[in-house]
PDB file of C-alpha atoms in Angstrom:
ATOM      1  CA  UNK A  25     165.185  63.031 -85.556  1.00 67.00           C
ATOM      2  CA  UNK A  26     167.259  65.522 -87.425  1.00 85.00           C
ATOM      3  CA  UNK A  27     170.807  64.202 -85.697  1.00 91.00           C
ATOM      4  CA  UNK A  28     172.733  62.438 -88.048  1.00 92.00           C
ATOM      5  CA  UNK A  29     174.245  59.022 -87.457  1.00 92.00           C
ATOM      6  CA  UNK A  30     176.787  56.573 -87.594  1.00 92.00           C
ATOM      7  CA  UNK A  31     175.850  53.272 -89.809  1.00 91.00           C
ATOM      8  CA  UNK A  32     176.029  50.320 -86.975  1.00 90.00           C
ATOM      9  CA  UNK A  33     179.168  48.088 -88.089  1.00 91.00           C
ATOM     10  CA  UNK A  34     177.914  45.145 -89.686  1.00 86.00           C
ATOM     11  CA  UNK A  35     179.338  42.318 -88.477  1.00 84.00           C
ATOM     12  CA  UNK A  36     181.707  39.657 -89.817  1.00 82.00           C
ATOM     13  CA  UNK A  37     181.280  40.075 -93.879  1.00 75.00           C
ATOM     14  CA  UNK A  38     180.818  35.737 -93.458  1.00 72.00           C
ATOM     15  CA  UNK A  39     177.569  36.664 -91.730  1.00 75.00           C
ATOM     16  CA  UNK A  40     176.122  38.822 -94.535  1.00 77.00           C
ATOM     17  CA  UNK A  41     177.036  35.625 -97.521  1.00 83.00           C
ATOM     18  CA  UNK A  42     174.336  34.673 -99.224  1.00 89.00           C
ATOM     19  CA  UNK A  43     173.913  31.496-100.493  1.00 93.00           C
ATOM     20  CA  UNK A  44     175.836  30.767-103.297  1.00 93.00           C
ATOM     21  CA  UNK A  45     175.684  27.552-105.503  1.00 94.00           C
ATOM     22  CA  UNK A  46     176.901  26.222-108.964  1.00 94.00           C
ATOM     23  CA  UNK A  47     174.139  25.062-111.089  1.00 96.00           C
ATOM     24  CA  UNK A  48     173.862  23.591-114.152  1.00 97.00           C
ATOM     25  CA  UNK A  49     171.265  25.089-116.311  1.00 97.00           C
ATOM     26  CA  UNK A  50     171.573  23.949-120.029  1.00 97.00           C
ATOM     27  CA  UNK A  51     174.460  21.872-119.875  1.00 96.00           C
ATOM     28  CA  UNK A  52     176.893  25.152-118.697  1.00 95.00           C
ATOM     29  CA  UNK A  53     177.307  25.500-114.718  1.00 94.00           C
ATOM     30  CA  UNK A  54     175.226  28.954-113.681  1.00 94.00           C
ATOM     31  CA  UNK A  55     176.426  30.795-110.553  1.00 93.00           C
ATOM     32  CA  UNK A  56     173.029  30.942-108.654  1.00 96.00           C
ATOM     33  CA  UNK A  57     171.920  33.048-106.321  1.00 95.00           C
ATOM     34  CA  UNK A  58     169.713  31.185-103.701  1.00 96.00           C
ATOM     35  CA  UNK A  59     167.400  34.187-102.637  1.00 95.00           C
ATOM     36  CA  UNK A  60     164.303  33.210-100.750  1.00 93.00           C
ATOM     37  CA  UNK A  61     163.023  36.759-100.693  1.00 90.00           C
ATOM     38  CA  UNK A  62     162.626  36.416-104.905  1.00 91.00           C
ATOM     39  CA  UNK A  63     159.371  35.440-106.720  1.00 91.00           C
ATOM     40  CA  UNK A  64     160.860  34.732-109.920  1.00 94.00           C
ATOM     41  CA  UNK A  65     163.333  32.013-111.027  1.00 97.00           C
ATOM     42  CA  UNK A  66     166.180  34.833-113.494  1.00 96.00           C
ATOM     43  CA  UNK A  67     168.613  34.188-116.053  1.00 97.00           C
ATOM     44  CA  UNK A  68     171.397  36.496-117.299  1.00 95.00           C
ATOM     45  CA  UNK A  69     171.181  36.862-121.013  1.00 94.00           C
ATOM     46  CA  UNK A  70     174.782  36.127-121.249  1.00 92.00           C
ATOM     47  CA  UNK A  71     174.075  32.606-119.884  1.00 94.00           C
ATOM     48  CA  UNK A  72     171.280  32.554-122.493  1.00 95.00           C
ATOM     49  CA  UNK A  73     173.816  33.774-125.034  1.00 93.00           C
ATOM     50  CA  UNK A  74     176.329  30.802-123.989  1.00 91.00           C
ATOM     51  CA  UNK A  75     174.265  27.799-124.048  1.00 94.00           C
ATOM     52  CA  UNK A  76     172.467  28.378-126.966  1.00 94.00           C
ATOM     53  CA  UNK A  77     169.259  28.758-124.911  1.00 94.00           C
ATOM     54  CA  UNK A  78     165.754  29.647-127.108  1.00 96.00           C
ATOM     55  CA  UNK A  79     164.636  32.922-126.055  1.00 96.00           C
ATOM     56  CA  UNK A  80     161.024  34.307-126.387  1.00 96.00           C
ATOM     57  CA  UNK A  81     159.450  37.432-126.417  1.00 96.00           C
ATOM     58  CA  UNK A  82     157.039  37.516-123.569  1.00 94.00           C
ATOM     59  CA  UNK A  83     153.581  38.984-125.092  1.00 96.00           C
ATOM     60  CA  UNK A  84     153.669  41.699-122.489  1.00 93.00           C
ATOM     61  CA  UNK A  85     156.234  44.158-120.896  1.00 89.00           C
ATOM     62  CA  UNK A  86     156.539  42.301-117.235  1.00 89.00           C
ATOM     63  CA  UNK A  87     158.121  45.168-114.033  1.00 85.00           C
ATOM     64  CA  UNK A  88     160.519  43.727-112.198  1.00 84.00           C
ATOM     65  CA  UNK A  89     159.574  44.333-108.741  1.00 77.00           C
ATOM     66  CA  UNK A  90     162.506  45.215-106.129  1.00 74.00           C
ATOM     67  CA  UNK A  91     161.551  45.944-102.456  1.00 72.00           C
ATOM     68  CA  UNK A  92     161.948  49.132-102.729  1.00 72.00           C
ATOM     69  CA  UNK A  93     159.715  52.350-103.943  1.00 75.00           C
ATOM     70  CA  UNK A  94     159.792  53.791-107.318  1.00 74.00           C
ATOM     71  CA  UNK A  95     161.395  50.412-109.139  1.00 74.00           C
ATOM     72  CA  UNK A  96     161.145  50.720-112.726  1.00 77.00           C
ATOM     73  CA  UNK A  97     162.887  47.919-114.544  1.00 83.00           C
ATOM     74  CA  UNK A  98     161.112  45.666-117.001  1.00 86.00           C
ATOM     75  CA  UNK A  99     162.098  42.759-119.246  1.00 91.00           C
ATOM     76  CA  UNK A 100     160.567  41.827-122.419  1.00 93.00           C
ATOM     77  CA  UNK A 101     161.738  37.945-122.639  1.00 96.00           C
ATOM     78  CA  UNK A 102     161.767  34.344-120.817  1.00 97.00           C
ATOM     79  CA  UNK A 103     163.278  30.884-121.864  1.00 98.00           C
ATOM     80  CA  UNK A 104     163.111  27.619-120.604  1.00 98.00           C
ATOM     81  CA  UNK A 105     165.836  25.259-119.544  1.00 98.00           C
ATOM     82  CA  UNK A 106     166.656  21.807-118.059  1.00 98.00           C
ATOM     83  CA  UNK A 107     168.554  22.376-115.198  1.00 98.00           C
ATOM     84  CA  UNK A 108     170.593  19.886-112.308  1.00 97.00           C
ATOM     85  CA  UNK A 109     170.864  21.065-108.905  1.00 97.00           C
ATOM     86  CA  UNK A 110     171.656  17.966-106.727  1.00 93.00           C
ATOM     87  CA  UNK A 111     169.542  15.183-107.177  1.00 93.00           C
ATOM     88  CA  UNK A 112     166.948  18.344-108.908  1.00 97.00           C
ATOM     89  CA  UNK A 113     166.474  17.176-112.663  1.00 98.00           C
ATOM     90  CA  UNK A 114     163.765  19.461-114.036  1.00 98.00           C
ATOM     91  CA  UNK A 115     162.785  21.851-117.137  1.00 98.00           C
ATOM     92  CA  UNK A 116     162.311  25.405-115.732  1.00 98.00           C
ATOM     93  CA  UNK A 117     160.790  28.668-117.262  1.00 98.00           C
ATOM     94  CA  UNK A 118     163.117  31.487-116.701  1.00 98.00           C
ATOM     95  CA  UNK A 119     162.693  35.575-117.094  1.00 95.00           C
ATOM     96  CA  UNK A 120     165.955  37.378-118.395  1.00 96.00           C
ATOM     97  CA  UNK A 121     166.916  39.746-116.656  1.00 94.00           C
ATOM     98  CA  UNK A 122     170.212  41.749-116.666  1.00 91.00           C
ATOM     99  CA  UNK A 123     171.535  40.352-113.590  1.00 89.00           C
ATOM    100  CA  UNK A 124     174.678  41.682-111.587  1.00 84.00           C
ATOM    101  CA  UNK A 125     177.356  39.266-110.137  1.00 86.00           C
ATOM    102  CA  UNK A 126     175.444  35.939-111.111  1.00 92.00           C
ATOM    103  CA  UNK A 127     174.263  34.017-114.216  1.00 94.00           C
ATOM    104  CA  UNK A 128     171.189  32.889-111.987  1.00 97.00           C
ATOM    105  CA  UNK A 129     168.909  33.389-109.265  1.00 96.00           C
ATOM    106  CA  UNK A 130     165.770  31.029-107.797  1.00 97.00           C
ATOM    107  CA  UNK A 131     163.745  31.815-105.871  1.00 96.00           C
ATOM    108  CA  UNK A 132     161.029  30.951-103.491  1.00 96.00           C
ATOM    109  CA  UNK A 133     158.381  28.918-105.863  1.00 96.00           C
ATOM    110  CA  UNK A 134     161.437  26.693-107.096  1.00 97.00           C
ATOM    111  CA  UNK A 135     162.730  26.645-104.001  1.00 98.00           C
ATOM    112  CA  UNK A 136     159.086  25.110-102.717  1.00 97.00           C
ATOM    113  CA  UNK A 137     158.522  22.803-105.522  1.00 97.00           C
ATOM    114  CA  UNK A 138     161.606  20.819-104.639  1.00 97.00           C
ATOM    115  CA  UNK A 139     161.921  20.991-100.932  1.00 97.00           C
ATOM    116  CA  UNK A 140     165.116  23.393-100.523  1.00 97.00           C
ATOM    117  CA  UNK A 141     165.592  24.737 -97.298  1.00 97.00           C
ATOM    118  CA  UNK A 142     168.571  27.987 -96.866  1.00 96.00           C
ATOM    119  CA  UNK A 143     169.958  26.750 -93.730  1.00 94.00           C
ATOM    120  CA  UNK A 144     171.932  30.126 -92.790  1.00 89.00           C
ATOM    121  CA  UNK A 145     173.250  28.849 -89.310  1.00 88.00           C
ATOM    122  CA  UNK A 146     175.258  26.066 -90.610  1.00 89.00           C
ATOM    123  CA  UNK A 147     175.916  27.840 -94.665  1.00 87.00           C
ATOM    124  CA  UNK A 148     174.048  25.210 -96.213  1.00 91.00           C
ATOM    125  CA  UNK A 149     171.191  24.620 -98.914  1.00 95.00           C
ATOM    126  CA  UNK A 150     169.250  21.420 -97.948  1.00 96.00           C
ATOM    127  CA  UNK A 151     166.910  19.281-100.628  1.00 97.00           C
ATOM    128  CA  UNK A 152     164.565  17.626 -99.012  1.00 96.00           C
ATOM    129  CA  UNK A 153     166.700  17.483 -95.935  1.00 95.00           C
ATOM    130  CA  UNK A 154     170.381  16.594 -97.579  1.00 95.00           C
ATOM    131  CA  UNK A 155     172.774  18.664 -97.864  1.00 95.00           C
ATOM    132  CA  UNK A 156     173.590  20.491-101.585  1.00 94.00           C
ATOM    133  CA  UNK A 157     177.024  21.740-102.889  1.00 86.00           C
ATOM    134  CA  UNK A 158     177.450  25.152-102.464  1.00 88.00           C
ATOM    135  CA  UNK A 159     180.272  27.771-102.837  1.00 86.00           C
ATOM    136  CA  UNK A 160     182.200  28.938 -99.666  1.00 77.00           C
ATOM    137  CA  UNK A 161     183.170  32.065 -99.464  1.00 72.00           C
ATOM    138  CA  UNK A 162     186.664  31.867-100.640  1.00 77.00           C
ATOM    139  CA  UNK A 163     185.144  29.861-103.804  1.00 81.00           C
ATOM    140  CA  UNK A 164     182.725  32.454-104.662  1.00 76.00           C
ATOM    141  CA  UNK A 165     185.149  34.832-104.189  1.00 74.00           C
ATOM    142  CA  UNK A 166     187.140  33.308-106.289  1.00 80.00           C
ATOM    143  CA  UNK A 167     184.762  32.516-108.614  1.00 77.00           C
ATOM    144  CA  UNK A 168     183.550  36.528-108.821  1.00 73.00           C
ATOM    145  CA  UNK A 169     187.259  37.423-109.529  1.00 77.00           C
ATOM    146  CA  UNK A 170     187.849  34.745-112.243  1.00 76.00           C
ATOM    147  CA  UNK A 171     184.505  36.009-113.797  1.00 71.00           C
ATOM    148  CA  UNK A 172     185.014  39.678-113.897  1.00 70.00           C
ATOM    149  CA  UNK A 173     188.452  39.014-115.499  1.00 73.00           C
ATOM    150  CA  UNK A 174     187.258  37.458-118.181  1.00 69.00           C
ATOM    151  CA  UNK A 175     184.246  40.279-118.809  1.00 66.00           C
ATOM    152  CA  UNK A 176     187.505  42.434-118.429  1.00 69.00           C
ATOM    153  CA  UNK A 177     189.414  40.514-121.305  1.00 73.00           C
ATOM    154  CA  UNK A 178     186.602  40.279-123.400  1.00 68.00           C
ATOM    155  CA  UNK A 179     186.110  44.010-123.408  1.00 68.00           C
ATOM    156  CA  UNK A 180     189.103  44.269-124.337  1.00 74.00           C
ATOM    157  CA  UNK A 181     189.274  42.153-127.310  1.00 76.00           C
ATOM    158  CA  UNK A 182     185.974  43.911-128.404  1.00 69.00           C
ATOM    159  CA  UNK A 183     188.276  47.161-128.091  1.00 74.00           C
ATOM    160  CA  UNK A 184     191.282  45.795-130.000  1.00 77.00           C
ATOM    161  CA  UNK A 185     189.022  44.729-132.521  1.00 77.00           C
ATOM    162  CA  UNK A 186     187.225  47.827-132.787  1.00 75.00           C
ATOM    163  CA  UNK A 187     190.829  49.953-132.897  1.00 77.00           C
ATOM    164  CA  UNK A 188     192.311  47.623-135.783  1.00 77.00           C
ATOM    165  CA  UNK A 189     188.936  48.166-137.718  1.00 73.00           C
ATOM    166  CA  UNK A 190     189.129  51.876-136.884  1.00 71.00           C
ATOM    167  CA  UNK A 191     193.140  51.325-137.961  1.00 69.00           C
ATOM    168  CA  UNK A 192     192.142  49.477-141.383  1.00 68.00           C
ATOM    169  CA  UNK A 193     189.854  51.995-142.723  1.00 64.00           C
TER     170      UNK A 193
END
């Protein structure tokens, strides 16, 4: 049809969260994204960058499929770290990726291995049939807006340092 239309409203924004949990991953709590339509367990190099994590080269280029056409983005490296998730104690192999929002994402094959269920009616991540901490909406909000102040302020002390070195010369 060649008639435009009108995007159907959405719904309540509450019913479009996604599950949201704090994870520790090398000894620093990770922001995760619980995403059971991913096929890779991710890590944001600035997590790598604060816990000291080893990083390696991966011997070949690996695409980083999206689900949609014409995706193009690669990444070169992967670590591996001990993470805690609930009673979860376990070493996992991560790619880096520049990811938006969150320091983390697993997905399905972690999400298998240890028996976590996304229970969307009720907001909740289950192991093995108990309830997990998560984030509630008004926490990961929160937790977004206390995070993208502080990649504001660091900007900004990159600039101030950049301006006095600028000013020194």
């Amino acid at each position: 049809s060649s008639k435009p239309m009108n995007r159907p409203n959405r719904g309540d924004p509450k019913d479009r969260k996604p599950l949201i949990a704090l994870i520790e991953i090398n000894g620093a709590k990770a922001l995760t994204l619980l995403d059971s339509g991913c096929t890779i367990e991710a890590l944001s190099p600035a997590h790598v960058q604060l816990t000291n994590g080893k990083v390696s080269q991966l011997s070949e280029q690996q695409s980083l499929q999206l689900g949609t056409v014409g995706s193009r983005a690669k990444f070169n490296y992967g670590t591996v770290m001990n993470l805690t998730f609930g009673e979860i104690k376990d070493k996992v192999y991560f790619d880096i990726v520049n990811i938006d929002r969150y320091d983390a994402i697993v997905g399905t094959r972690f999400m298998r291995k240890h028996g976590i269920h996304l229970d969307f009616e009720k907001g909740q991540v289950l192991i093995r049939g108990i309830p997990a901490p998560t984030l509630t909406a008004g926490e990961d909000h929160s937790e977004f807006l206390r995070r993208s102040s502080m990649r504001r302020e660091q900007q900004m002390e990159r600039f101030r340092r950049k301006e006095s070195k600028t000013s020194s010369d």
